[in-house]
mmCIF file of C-alpha atoms (C1' of nucleotides) in Angstrom:
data_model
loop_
_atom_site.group_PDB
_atom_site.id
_atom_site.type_symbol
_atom_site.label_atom_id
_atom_site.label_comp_id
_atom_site.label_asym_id
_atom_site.label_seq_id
_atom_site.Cartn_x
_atom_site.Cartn_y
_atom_site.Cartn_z
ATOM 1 C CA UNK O 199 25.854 93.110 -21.426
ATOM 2 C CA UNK O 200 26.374 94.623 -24.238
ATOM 3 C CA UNK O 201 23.927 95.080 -26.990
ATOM 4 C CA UNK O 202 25.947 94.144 -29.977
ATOM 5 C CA UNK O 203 26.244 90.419 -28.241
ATOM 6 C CA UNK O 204 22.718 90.145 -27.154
ATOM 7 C CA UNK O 205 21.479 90.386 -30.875
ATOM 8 C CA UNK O 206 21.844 88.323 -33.801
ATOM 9 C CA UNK O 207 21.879 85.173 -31.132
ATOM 10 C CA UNK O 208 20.125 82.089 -31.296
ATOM 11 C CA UNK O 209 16.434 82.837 -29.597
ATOM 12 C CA UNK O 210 17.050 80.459 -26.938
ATOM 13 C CA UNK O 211 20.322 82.093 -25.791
ATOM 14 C CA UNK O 212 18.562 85.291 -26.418
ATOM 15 C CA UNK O 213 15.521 84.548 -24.211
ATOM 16 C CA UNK O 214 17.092 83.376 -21.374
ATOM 17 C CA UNK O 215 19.850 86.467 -21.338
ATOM 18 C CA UNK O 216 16.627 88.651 -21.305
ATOM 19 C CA UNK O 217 14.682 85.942 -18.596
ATOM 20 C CA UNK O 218 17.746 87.150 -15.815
ATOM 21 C CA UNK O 219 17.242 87.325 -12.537
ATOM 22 C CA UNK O 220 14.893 85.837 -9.987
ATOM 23 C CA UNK O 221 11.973 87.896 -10.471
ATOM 24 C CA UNK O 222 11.434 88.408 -13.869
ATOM 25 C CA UNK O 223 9.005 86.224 -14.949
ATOM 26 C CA UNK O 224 6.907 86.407 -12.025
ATOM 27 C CA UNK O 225 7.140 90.637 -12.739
ATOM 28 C CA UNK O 226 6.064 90.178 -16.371
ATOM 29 C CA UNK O 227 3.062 87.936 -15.045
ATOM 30 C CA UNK O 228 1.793 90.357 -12.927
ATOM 31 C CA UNK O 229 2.413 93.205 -15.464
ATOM 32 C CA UNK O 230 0.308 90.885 -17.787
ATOM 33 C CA UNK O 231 -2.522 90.907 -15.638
ATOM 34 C CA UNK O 232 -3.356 94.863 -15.810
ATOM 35 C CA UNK O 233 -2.629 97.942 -17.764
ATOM 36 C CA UNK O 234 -0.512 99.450 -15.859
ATOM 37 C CA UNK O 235 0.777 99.110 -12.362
ATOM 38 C CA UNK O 236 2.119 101.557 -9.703
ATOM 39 C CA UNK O 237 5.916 100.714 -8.100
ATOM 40 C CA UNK O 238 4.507 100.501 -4.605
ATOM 41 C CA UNK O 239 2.089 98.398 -5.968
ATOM 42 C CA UNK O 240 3.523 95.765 -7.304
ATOM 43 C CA UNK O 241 6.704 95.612 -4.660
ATOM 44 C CA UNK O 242 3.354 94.573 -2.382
ATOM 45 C CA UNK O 243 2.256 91.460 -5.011
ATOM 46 C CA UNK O 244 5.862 90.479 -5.126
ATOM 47 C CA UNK O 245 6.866 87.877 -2.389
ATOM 48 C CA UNK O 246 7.924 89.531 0.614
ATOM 49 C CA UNK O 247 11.802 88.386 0.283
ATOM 50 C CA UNK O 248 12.282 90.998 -2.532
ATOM 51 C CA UNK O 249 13.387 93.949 -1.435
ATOM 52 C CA UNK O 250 12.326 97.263 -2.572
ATOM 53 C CA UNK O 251 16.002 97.610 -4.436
ATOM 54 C CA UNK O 252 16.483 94.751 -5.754
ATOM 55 C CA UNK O 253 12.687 95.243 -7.603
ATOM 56 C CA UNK O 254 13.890 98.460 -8.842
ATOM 57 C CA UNK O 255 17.035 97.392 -10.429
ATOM 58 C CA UNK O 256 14.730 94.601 -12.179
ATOM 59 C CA UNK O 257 12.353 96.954 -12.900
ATOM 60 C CA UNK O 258 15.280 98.870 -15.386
ATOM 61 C CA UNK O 259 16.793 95.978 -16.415
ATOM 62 C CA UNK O 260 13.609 95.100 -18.193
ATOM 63 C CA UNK O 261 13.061 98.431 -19.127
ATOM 64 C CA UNK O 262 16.384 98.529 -21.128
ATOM 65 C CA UNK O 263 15.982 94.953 -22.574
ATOM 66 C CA UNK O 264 12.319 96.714 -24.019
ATOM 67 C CA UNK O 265 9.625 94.089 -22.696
ATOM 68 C CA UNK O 266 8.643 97.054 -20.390
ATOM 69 C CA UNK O 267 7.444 100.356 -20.035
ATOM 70 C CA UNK O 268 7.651 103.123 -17.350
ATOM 71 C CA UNK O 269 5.633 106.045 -17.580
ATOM 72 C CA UNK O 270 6.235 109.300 -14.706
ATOM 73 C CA UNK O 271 3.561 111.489 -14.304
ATOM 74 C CA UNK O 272 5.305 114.839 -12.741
ATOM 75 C CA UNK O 273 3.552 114.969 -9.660
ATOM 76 C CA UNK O 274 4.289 115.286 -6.150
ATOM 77 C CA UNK O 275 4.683 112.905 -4.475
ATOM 78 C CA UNK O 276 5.911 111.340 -7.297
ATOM 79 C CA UNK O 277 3.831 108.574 -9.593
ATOM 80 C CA UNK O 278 5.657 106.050 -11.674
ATOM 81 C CA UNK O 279 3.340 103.210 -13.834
ATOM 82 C CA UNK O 280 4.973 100.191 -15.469
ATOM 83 C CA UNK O 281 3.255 98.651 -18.445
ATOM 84 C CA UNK O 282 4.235 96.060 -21.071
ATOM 85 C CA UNK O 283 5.679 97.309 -23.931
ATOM 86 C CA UNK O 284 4.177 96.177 -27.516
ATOM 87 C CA UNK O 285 6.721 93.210 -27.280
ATOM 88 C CA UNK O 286 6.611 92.475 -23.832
ATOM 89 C CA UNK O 287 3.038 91.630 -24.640
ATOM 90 C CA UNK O 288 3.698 89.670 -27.052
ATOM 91 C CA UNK O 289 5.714 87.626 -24.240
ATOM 92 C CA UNK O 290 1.765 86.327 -22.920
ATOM 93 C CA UNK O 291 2.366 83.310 -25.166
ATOM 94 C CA UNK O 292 4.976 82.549 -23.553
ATOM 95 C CA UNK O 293 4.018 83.138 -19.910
ATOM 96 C CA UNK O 294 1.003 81.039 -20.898
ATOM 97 C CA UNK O 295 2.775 77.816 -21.568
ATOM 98 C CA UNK O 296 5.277 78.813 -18.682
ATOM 99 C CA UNK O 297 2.557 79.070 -16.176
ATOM 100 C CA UNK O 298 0.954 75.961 -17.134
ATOM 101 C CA UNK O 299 3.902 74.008 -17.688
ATOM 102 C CA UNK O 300 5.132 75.015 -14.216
ATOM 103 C CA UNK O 301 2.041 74.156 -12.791
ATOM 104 C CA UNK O 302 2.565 70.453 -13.863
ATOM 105 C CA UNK O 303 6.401 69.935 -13.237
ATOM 106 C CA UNK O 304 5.275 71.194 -9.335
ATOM 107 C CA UNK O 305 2.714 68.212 -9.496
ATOM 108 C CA UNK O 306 4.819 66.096 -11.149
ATOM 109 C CA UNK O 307 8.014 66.952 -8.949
ATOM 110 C CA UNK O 308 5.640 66.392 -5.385
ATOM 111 C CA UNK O 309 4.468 63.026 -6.687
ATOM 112 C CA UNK O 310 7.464 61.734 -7.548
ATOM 113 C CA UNK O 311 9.096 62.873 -4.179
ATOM 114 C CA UNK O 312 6.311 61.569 -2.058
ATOM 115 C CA UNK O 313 7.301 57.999 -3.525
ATOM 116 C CA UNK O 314 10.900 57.974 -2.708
ATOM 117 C CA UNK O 315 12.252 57.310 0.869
ATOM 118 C CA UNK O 316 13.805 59.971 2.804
ATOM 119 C CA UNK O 317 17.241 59.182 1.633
ATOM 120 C CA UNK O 318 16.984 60.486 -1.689
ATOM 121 C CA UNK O 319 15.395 63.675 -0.924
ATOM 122 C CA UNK O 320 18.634 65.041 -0.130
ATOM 123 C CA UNK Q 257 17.979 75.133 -2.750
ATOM 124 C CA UNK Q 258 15.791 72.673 -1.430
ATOM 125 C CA UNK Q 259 13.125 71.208 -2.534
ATOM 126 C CA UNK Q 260 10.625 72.209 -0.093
ATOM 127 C CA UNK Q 261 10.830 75.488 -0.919
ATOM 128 C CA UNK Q 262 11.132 74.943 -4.708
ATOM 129 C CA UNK Q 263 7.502 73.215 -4.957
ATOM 130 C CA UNK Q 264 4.738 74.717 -3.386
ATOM 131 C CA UNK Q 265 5.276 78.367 -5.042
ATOM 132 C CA UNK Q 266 3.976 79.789 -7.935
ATOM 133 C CA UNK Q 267 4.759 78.490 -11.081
ATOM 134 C CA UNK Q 268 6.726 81.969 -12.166
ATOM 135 C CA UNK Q 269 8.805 81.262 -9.773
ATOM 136 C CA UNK Q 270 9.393 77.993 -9.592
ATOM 137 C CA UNK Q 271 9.991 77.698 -13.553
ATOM 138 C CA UNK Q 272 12.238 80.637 -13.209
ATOM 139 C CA UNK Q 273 14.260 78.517 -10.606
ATOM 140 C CA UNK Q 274 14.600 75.184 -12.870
ATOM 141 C CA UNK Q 275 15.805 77.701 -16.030
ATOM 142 C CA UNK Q 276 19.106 79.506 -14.220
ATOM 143 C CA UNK Q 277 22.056 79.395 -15.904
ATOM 144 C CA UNK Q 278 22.911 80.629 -18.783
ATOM 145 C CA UNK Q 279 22.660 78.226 -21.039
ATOM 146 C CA UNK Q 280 19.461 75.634 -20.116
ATOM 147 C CA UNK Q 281 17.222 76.802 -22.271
ATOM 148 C CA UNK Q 282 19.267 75.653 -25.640
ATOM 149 C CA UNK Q 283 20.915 72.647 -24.120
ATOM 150 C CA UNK Q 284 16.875 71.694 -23.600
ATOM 151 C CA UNK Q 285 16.130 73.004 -26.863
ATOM 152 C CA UNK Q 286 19.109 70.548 -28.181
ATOM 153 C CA UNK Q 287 18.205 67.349 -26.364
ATOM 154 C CA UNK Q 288 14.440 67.986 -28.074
ATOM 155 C CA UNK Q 289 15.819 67.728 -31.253
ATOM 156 C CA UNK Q 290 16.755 63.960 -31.115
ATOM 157 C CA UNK Q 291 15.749 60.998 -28.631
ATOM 158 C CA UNK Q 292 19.070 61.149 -27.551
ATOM 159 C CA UNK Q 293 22.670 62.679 -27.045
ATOM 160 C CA UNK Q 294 26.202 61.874 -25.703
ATOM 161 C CA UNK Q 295 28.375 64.441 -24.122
ATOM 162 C CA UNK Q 296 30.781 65.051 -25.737
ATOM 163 C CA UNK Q 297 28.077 65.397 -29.361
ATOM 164 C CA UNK Q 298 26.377 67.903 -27.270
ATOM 165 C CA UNK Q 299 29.556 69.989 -26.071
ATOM 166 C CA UNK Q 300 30.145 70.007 -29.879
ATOM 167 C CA UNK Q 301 26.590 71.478 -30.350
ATOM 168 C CA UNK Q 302 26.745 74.070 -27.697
ATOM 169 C CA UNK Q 303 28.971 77.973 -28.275
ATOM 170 C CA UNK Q 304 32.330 76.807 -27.475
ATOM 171 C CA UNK Q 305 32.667 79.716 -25.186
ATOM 172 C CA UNK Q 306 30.863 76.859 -22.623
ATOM 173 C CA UNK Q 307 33.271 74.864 -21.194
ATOM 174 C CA UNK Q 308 32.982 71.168 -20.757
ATOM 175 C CA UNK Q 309 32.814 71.969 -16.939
ATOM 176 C CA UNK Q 310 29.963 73.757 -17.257
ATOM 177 C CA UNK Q 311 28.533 71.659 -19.273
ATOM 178 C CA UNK Q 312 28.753 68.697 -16.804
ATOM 179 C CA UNK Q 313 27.266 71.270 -14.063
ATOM 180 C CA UNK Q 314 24.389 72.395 -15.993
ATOM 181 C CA UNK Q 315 23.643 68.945 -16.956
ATOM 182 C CA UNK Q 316 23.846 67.417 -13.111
ATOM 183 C CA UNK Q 317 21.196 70.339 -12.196
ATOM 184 C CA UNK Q 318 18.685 69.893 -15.004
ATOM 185 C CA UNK Q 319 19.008 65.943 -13.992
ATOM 186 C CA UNK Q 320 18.385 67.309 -10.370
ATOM 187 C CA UNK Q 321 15.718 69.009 -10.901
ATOM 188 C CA UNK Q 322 14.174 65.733 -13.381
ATOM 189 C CA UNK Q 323 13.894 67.491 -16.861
ATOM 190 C CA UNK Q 324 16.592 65.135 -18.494
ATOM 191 C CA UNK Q 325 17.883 61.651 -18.321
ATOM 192 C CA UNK Q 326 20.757 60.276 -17.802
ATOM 193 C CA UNK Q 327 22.143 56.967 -19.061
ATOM 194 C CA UNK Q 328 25.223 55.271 -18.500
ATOM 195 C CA UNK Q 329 26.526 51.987 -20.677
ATOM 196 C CA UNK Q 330 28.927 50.625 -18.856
ATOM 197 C CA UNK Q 331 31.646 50.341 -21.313
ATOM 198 C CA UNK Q 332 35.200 51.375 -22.066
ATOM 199 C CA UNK Q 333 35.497 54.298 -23.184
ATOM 200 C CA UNK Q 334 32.622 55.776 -20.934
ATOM 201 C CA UNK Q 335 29.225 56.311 -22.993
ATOM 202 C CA UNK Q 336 27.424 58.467 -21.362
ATOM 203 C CA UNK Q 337 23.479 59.526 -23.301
ATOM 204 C CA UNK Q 338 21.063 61.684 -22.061
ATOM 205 C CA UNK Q 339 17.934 62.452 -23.171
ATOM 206 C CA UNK Q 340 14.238 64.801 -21.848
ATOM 207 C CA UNK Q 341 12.681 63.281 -19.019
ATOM 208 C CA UNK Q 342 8.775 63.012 -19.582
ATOM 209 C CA UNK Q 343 8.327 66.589 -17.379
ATOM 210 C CA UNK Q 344 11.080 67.518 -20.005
ATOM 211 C CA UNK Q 345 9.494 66.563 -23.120
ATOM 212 C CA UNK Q 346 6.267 68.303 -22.104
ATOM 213 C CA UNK Q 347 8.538 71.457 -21.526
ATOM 214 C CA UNK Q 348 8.708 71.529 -25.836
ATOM 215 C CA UNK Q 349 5.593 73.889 -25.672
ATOM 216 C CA UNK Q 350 7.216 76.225 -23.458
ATOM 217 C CA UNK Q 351 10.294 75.901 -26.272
ATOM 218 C CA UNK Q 352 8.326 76.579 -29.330
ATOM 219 C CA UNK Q 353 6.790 79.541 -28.047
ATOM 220 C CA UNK Q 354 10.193 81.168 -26.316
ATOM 221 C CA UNK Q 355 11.887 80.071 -29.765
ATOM 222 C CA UNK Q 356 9.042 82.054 -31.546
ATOM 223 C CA UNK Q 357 9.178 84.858 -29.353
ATOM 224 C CA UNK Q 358 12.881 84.882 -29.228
ATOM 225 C CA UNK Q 359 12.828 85.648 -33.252
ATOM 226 C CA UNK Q 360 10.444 88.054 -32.953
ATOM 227 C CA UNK Q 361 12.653 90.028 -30.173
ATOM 228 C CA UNK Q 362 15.286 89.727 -32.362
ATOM 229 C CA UNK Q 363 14.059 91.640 -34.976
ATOM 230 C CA UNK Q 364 12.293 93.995 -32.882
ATOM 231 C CA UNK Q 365 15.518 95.096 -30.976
ATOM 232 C CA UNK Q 366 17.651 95.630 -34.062
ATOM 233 C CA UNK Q 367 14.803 97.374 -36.082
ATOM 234 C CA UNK Q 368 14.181 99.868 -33.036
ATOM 235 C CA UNK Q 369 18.072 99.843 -32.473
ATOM 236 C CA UNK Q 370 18.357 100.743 -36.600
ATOM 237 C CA UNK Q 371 15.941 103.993 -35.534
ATOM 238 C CA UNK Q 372 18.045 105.277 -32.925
ATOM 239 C CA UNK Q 373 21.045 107.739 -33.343
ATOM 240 C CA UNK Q 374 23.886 107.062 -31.480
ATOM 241 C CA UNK Q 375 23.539 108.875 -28.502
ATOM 242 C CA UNK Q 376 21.000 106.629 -27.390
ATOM 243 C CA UNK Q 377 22.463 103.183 -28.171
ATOM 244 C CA UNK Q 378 24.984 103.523 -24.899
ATOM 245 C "C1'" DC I 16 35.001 59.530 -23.100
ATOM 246 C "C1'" DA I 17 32.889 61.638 -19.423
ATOM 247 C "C1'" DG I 18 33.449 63.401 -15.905
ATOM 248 C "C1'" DA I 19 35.084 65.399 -10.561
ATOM 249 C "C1'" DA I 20 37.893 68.704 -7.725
ATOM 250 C "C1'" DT I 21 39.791 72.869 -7.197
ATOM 251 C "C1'" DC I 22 40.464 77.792 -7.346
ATOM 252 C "C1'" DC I 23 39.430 82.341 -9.022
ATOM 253 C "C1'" DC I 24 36.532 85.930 -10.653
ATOM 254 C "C1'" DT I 25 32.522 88.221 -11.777
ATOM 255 C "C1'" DA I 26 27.677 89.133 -11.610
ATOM 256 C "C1'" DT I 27 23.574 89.375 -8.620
ATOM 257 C "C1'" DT I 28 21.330 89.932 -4.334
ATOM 258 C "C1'" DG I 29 20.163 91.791 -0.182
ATOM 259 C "C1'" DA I 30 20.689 95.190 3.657
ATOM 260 C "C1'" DT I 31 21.015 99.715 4.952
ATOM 261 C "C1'" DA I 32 20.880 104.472 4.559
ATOM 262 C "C1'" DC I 33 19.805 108.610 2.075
ATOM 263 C "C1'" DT I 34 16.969 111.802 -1.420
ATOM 264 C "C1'" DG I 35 13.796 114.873 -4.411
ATOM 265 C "C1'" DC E 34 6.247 107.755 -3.381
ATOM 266 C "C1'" DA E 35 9.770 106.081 -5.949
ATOM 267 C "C1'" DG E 36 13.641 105.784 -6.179
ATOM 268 C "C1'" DT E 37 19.601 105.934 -5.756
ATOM 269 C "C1'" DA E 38 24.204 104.842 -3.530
ATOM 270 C "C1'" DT E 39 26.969 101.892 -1.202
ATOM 271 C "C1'" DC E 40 28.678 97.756 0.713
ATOM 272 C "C1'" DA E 41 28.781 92.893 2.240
ATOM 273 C "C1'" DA E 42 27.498 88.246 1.124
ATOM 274 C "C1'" DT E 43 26.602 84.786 -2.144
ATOM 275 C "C1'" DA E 44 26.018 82.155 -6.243
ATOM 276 C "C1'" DG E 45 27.435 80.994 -10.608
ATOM 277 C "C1'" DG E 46 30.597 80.565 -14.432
ATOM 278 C "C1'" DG E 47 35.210 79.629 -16.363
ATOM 279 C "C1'" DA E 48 40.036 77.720 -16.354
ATOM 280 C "C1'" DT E 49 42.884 74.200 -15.063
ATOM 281 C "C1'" DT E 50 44.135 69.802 -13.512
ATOM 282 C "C1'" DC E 51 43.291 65.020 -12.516
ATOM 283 C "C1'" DT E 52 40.874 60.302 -13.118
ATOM 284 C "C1'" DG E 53 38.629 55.493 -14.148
#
DNA sequence: CAGAATCCCTATTGATACTG
DNA sequence: CAGTATCAATAGGGATTCTG
């Protein structure tokens, strides 16, 4: 990506270079719900189509972009805890309005589609 | 992607679905800055590194999915306006507080960035 | 003016197997 | 447990060309 590029950006373009992926916003909602949060742990709240690699490559991706931290505790076997990072909580505002706005466009979305006729639910 | 499986999950999700691509978030952020906007004013708008292509693309999807309007006078030359659905204008929230958080990032990055000696920057 | 159709190319994902 | 490496499949973006 390229950090130079990513910076100095509108916050719009910013945000949703940072927003990648399919998972993230569901990962920094469930990071936003507790302290801190074991790998194995949180692969099991994620939905089950998500493998195991594709929540670790996330899991750095967000790390690098900063809205995350990862914390290994030198143990065996091994222990890895992801937190927010200061700025990743200050993301809450944002998953806030997210959540709720999502939760209307879903109502929204099923009322209008339950008043059309079948040919323009394609 | 069908809609069946588009509503019905959790809002995470499903908002992260309705803002792919790479450039939704300030083409919304654009059309909630005026009642309403022709192509070809809003291909002027966007980084010209977006080609009209695109442009058209993103626009069909975001009309898909019902956050923006589209309105055609039938005249010659082709006008063409389109504006937030009502779904889309309650999406502003969500815009104010990524816009907010976007600065904020911003800063954040380039001050910690600014701390850093080279070695780490890679 | 506002697109649609096409092709190409890259970035992401997912599946599988392996590791300290 | 918490990853990494590799590869195949896919989706998405961009460039170009054509149109009413």
């Amino acid at each position: 990506m390229g950090k130079n590029e990513l910076f100095g950006l509108c916050p719009y373009v910013t945000s949703q270079k940072v927003l990648t992926g399919k998972w993230s916003l569901y990962i920094m909602h469930l990071l936003s719900q507790q302290p801190s949060i074991r790998f194995n742990e949180l692969k099991r709240k994620m939905p089950e189509e998500m493998t195991h690699t594709t929540l670790s490559r996330q899991l750095k991706t967000l790390e690098k972009e900063g809205l995350i931290s990862r914390r290994e505790y030198s143990q065996i076997p091994p222990r890895v805890e992801y937190s927010l990072s200061d700025i990743g909580k200050r993301f809450k505002v944002v998953l806030d309005a997210l959540g709720e706005w999502g939760k209307e466009y879903i109502e929204y979305m099923n009322d209008r589609d339950s008043g059309l006729s079948d040919e323009f639910k394609a």
